[in-house]
CSV table of C-alpha atoms and ligand atoms in Angstrom, one decimal:
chain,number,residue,atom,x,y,z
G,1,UNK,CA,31.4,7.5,-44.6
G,2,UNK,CA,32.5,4.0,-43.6
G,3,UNK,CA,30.8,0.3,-43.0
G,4,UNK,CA,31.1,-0.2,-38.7
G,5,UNK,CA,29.0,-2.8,-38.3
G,6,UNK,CA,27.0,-5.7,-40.5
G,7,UNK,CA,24.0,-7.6,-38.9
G,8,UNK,CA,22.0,-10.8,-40.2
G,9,UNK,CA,18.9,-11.1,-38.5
G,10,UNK,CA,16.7,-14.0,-39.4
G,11,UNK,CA,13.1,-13.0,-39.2
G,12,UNK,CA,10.1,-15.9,-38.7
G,13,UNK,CA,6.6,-14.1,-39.9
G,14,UNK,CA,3.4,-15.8,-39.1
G,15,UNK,CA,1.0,-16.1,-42.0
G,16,UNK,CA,-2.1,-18.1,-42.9
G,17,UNK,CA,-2.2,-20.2,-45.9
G,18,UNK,CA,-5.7,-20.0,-47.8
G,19,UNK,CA,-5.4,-23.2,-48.9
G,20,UNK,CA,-4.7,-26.8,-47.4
G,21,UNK,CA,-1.4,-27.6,-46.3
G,22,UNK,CA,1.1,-26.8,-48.8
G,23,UNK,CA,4.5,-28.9,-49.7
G,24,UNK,CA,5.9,-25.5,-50.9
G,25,UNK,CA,9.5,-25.3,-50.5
G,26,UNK,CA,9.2,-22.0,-49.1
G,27,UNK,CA,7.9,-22.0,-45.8
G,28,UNK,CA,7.8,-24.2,-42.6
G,29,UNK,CA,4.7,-24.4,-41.2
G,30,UNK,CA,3.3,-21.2,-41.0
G,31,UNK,CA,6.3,-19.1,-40.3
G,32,UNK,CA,8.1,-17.7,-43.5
G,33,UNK,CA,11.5,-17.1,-42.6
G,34,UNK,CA,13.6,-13.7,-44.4
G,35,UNK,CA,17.1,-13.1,-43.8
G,36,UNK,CA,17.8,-9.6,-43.4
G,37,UNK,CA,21.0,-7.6,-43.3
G,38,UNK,CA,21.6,-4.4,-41.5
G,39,UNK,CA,24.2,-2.6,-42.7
G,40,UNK,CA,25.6,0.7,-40.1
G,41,UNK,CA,27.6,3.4,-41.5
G,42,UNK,CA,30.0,5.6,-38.6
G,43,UNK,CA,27.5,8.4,-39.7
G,44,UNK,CA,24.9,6.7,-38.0
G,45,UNK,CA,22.7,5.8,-41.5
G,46,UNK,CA,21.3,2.4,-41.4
G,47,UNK,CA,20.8,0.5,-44.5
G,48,UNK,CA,18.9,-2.7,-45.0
G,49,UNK,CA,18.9,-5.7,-47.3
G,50,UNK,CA,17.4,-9.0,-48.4
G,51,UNK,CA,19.4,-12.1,-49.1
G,52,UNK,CA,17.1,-14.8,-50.5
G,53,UNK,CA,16.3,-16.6,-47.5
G,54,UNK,CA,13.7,-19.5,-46.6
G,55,UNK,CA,15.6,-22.9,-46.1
G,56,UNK,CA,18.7,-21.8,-47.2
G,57,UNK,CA,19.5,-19.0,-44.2
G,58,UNK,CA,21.6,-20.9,-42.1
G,59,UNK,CA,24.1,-21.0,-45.2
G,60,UNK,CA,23.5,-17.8,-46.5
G,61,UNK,CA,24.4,-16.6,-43.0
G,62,UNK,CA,28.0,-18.2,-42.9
G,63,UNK,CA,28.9,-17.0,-46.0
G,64,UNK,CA,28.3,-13.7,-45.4
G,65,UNK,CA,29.6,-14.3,-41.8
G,66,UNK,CA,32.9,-16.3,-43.4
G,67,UNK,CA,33.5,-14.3,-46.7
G,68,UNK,CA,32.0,-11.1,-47.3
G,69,UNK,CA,31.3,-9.0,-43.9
G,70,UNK,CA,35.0,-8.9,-43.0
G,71,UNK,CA,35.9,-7.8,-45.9
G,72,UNK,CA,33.5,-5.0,-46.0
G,73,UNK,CA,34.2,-3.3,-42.5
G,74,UNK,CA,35.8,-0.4,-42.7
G,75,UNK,CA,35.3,0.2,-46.3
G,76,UNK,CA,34.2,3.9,-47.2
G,77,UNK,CA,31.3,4.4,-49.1
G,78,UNK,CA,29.8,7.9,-50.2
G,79,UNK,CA,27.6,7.3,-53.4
G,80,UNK,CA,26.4,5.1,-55.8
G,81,UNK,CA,29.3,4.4,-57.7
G,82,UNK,CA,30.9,3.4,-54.3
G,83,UNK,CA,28.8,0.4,-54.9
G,84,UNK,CA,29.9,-0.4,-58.1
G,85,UNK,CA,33.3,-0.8,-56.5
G,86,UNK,CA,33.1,-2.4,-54.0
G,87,UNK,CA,30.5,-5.2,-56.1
G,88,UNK,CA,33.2,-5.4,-58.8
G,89,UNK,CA,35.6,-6.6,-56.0
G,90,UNK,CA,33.6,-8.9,-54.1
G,91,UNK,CA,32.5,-10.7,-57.1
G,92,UNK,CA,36.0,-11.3,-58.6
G,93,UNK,CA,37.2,-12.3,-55.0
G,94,UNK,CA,34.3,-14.5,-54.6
G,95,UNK,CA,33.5,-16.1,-58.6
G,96,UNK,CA,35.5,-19.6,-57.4
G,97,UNK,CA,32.9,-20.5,-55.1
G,98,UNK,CA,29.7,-19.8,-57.5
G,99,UNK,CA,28.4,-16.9,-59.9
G,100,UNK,CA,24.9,-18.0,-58.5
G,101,UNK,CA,23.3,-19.8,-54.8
G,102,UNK,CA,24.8,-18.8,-52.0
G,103,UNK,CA,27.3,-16.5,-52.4
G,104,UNK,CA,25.3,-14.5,-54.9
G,105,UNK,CA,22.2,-14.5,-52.3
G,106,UNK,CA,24.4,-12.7,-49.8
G,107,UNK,CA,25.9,-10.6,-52.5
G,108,UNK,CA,22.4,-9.0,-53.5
G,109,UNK,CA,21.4,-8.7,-49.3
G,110,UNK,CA,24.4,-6.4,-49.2
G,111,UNK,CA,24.1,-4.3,-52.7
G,112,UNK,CA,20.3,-3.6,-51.1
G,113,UNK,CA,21.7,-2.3,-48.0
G,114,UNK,CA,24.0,-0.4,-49.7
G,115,UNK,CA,21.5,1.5,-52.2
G,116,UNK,CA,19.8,1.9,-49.0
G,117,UNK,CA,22.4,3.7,-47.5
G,118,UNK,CA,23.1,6.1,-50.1
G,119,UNK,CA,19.3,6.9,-50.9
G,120,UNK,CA,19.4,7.9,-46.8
G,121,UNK,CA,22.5,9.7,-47.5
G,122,UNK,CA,21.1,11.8,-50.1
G,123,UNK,CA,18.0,11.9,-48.9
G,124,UNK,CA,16.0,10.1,-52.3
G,125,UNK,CA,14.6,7.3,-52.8
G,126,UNK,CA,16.1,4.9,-54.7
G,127,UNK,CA,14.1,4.7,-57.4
G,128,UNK,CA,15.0,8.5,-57.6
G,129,UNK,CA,18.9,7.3,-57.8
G,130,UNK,CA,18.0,5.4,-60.8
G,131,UNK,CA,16.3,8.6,-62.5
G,132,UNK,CA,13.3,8.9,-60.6
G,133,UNK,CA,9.4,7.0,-60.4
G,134,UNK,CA,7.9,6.6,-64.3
G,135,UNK,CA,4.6,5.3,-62.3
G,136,UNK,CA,3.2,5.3,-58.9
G,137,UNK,CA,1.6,2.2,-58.3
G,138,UNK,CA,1.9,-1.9,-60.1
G,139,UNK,CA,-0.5,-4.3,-61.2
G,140,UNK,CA,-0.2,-7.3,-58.6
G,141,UNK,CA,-0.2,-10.8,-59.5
G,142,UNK,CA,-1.1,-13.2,-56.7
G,143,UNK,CA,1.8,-16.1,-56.0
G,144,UNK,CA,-0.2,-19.3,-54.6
G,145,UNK,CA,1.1,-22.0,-53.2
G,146,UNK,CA,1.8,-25.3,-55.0
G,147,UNK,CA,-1.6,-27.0,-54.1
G,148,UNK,CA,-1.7,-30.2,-55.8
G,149,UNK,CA,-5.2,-30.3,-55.8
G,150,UNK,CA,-7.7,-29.3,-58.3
G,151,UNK,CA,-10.3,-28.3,-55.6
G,152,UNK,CA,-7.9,-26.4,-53.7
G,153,UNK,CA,-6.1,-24.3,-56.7
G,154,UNK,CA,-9.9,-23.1,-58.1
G,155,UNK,CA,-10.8,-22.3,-54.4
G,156,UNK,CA,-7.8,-20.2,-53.6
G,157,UNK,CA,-8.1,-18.7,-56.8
G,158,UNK,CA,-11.2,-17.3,-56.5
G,159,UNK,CA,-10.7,-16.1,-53.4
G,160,UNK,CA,-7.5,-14.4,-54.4
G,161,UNK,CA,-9.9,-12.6,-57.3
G,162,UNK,CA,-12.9,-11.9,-55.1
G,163,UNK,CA,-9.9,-10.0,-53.2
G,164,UNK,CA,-9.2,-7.5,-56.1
G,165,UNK,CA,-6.3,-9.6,-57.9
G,166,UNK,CA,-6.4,-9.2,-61.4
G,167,UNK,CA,-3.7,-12.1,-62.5
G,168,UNK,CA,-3.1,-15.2,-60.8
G,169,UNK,CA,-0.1,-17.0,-60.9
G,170,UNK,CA,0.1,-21.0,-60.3
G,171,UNK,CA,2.9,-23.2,-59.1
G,172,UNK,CA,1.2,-26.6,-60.0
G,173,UNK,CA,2.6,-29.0,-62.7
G,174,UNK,CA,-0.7,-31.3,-63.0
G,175,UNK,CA,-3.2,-30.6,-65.2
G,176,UNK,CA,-6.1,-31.2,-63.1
G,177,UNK,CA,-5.5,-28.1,-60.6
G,178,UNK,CA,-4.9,-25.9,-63.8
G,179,UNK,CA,-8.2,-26.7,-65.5
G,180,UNK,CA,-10.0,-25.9,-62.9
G,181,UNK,CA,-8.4,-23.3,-61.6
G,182,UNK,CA,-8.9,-21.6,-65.4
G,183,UNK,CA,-12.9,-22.8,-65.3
G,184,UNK,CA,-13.7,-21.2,-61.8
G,185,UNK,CA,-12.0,-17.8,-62.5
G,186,UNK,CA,-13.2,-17.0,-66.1
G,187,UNK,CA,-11.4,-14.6,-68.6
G,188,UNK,CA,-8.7,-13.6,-65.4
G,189,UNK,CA,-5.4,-13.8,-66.5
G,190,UNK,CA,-3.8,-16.9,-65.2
G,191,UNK,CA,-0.1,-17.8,-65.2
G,192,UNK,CA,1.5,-21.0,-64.4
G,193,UNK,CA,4.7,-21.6,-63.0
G,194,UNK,CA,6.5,-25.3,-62.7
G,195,UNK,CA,9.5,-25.0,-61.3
G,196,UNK,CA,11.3,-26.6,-63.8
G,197,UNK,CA,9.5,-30.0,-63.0
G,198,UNK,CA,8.8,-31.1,-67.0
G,199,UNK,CA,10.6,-31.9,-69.7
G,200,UNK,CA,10.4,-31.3,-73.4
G,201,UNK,CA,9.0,-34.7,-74.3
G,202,UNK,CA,6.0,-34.3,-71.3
G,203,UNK,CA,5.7,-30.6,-72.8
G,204,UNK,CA,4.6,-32.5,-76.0
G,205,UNK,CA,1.6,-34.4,-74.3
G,206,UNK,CA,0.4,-31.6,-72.7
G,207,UNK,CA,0.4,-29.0,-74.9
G,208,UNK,CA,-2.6,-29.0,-75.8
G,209,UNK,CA,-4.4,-28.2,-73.1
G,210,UNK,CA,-1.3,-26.2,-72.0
G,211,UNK,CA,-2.8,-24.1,-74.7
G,212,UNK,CA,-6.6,-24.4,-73.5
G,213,UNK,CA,-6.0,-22.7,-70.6
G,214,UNK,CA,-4.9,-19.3,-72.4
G,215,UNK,CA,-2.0,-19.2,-70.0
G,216,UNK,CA,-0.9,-15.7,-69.2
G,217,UNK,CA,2.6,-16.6,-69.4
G,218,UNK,CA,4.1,-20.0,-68.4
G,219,UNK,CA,7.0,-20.1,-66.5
G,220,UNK,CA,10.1,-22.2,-66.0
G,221,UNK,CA,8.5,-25.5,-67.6
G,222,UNK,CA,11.2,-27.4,-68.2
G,223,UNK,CA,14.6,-29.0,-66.6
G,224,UNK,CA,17.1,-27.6,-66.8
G,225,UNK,CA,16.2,-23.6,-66.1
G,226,UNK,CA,19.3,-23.2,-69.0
G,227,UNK,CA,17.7,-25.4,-71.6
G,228,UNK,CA,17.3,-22.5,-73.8
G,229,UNK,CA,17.0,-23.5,-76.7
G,230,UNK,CA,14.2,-26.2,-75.2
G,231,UNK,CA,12.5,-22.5,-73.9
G,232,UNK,CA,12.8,-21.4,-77.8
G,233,UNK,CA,11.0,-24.0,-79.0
G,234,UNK,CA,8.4,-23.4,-76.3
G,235,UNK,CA,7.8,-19.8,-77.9
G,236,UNK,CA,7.8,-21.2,-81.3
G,237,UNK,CA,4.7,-23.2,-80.4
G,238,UNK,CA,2.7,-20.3,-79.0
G,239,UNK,CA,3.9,-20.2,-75.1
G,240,UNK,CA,4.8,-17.3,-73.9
G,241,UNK,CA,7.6,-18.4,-71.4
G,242,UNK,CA,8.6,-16.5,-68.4
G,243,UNK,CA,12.2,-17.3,-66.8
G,244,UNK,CA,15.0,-16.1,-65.2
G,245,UNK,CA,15.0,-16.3,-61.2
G,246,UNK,CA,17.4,-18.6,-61.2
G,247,UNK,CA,19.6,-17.0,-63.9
G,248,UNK,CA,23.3,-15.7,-62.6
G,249,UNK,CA,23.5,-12.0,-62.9
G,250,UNK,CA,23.4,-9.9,-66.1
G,251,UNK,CA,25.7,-11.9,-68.3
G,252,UNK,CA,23.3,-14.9,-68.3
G,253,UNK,CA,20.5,-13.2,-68.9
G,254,UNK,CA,22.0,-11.5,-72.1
G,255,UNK,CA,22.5,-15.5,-73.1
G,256,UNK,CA,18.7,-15.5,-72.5
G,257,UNK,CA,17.9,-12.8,-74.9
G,258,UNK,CA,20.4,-14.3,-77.9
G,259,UNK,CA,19.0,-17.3,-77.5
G,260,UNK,CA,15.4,-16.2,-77.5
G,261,UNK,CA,14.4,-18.2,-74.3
G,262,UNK,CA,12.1,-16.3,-72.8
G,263,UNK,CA,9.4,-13.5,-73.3
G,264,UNK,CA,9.7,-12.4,-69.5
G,265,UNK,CA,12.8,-12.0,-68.2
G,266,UNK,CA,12.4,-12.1,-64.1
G,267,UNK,CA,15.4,-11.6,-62.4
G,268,UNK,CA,15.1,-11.9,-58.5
G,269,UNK,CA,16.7,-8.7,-56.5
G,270,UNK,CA,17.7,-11.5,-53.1
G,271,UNK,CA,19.3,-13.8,-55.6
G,272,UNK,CA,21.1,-12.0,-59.1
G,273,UNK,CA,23.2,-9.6,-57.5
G,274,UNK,CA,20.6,-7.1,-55.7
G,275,UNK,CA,19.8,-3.9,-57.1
G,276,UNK,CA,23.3,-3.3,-59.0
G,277,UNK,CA,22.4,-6.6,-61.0
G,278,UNK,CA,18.9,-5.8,-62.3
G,279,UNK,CA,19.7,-2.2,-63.5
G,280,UNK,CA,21.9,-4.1,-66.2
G,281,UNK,CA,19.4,-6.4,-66.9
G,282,UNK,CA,17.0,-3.4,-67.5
G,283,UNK,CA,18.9,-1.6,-69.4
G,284,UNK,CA,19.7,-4.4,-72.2
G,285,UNK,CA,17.8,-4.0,-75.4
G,286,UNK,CA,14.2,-4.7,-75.4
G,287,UNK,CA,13.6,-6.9,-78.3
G,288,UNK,CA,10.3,-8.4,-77.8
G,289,UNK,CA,10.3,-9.0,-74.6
G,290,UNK,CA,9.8,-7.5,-70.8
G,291,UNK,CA,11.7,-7.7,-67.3
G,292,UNK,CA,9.2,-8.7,-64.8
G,293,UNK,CA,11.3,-9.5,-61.5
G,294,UNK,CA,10.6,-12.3,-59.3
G,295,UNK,CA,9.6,-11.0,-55.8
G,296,UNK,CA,7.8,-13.8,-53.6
G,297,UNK,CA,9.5,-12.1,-50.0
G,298,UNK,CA,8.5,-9.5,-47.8
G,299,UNK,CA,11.2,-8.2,-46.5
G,300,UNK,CA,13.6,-5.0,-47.9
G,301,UNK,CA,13.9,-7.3,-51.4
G,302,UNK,CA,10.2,-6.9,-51.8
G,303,UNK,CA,11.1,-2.7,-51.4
G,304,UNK,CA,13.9,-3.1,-53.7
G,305,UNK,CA,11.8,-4.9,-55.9
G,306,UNK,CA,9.2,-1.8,-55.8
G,307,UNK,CA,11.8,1.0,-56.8
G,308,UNK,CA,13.7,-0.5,-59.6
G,309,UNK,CA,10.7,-1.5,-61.3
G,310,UNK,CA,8.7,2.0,-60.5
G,311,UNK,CA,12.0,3.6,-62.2
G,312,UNK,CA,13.4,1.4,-64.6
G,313,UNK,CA,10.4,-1.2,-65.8
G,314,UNK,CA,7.1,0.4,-65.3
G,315,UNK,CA,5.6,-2.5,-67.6
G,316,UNK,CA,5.7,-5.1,-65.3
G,317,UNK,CA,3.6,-6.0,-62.9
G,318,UNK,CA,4.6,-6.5,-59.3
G,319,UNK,CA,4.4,-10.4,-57.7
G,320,UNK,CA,3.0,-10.9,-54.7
G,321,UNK,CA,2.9,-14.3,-52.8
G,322,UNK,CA,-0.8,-14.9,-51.7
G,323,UNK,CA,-0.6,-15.6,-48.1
G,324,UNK,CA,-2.1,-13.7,-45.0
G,325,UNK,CA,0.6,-12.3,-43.2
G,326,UNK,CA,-0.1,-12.4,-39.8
G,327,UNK,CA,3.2,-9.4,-38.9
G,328,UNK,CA,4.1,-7.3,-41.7
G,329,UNK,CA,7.8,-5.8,-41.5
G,330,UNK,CA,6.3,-2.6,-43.6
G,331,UNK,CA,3.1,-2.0,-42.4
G,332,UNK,CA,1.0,-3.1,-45.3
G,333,UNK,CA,3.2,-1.8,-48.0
G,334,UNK,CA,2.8,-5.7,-49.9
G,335,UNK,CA,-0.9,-5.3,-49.7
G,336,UNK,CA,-3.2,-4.1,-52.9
G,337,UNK,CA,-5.4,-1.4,-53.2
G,338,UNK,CA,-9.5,-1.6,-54.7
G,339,UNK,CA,-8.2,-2.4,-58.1
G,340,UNK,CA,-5.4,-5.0,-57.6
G,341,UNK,CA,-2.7,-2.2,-57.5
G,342,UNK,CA,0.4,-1.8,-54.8
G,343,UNK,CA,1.7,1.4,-54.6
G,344,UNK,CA,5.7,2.3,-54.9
G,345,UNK,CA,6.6,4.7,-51.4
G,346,UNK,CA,9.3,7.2,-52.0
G,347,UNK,CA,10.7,7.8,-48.4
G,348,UNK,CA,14.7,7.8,-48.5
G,349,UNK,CA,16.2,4.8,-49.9
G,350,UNK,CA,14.0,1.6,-50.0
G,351,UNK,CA,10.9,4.1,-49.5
G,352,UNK,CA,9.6,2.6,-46.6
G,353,UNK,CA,11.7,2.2,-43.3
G,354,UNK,CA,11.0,-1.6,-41.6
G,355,UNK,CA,9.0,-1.9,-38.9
G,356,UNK,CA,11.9,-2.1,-35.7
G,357,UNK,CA,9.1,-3.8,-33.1
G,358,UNK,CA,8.5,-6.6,-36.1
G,359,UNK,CA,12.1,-6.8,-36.3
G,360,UNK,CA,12.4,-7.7,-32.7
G,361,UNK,CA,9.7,-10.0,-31.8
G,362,UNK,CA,9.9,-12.0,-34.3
G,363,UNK,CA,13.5,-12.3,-34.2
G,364,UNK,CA,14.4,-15.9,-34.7
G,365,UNK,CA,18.6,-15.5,-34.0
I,1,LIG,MG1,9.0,-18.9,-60.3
């Protein structure tokens, strides 16, 4: 069959922050934004993607609009390998202008559509592609906002536990919100993520109660997300260090591993390559370590997310960024069940088909 027609559609969904106003990067206001990519086959199958979206759509959108959909009309695609293929050509064609950002964004919203596509072709799921579901439903962790405030991060913590979370993942770099996010939530596994704000000689201050707060895994301390062997000497002292989402595609995260940076490896499906990229980070030798991908969207990368690790990683758990959304684009499909779980669907390809009303009224184009 062959590509007709390529679509980016920028969707705005409402959602309520449980905490006080947030600086997070993320989201304006109360509308999170998703870039979506609808991909049309002359056999009438629809595929959709995910290219990591937020503040960075408008760019994402020309790029794919500039360099990548006209190359892709017209091209015939019949399986899996088809992918393969045609990802082999658009990243040679396309490496001078960045292996990661941009380009790779709308790389990975077009290798989702595409699995898509060929799960709908062959009637599977994708996660049946990639040898089939090893389990049916993930641990959740709940994502919170950067608060900034050591009220507001042991509030919205226990909140998201009273919910049914089991794991609670931070994006605060003071200490203040992480102590007392740890005191009000007990023995609850707590992770804390900085966004690369530290460095190694602040990592030395605060180790110590870095260490008090029995962190689940910390993720991306330090600047520069590359400073492996700063990530090394992390582990060495005790931390067990989660990185990756901003890692560029397979290759880097195989520098990851030989440099021992990192105990979780989380490659993100909108922003590595899509799908294509994380079944080669899955399949590179475990050595004391696990692939937990990054997944704070809600859109067809949040599906993606669902059947690679249902196939490939069962040991990881599944992230989930705590907000109420106020229009879901899957019906519910991000929400947990009574004991913090969210189950993997296994409709044809991304298990779930999007909600086309959602699409359309909140349709920001
Ligand atoms: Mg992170």
């Amino acid at each position: 069959m062959k590509i007709i027609k390529i679509e980016t559609i920028t969707v705005g969904l409402p959602f309520e922050n449980p905490g006080p106003e947030s600086s997070f990067a993320i989201a304006e206001k109360n509308i999170l934004n998703s870039l979506l990519i609808k991909i049309e086959t002359d056999k009438g199958i629809i595929g959709w993607g995910e290219a990591f979206g937020y503040t960075s759509i408008e760019t994402t959108k020309a790029a794919l609009h500039s360099m990548i959909i006209p190359h892709l009309i017209g091209k015939n695609i019949e399986n899996k390998y088809d992918i393969q293929t045609i990802n082999k050509e658009l990243h040679l064609k396309l490496h001078i202008f960045g292996r990661y950002g941009i380009t790779m964004f709308a790389l990975s919203g077009i290798d989702i559509a595409l699995w898509d596509i060929i799960g709908k072709a062959e009637n599977k799921s994708i996660s049946e592609l990639l040898g089939g579901l090893k389990i049916n439903s993930l641990k959740a962790y709940a994502s919170l906002f950067l608060y900034d405030n050591a009220e507001a991060a042991a509030k919205v913590s226990v909140k998201a536990k009273n919910e049914g979370y089991t794991i609670i993942k931070l994006h605060e770099n003071a200490m203040a919100p992480i102590k007392s996010s740890r005191e009000a939530i007990g023995n609850t596994a707590l992770m804390v993520d900085v966004n690369c704000v530290w460095s190694e000689d602040h990592m030395e201050e605060i180790k110590n109660t870095l260490t008090e707060a029995k962190l689940y895994w910390l993720e991306e301390p330090i600047w520069p997300p590359e400073n492996y062997s700063g990530l090394s000497k992390l582990r060495d002292q005790g931390f067990i260090i989660a990185s990756g989402e901003n890692a560029c595609t397979a290759y880097q995260f195989k520098e990851m591993i030989s440099n021992k940076a990192a105990d979780i490896l989380q490659p993100s499906v909108t922003k590595v390559g899509g799908i294509s990229e994380i079944v080669k980070i899955a399949a590179l030798k475990k050595n004391n370590f696990r692939v937990v991908p990054h997944s704070p969207y809600f859109g067809p990368g949040f599906m993606a997310t669902l059947q690679v690790i249902g196939a490939l990683t069962p040991d990881s758990e599944i992230e989930r960024l705590y907000v109420d959304l106020k229009a879901d684009l899957y019906n519910g499909a991000s929400n947990i069940d009574n004991k913090g779980n969210i189950s993997i669907p296994n409709g044809p390809g991304l298990g779930m088909e999007p909600n086309l009303e959602i699409i359309e009224k909140y349709s920001v184009n």
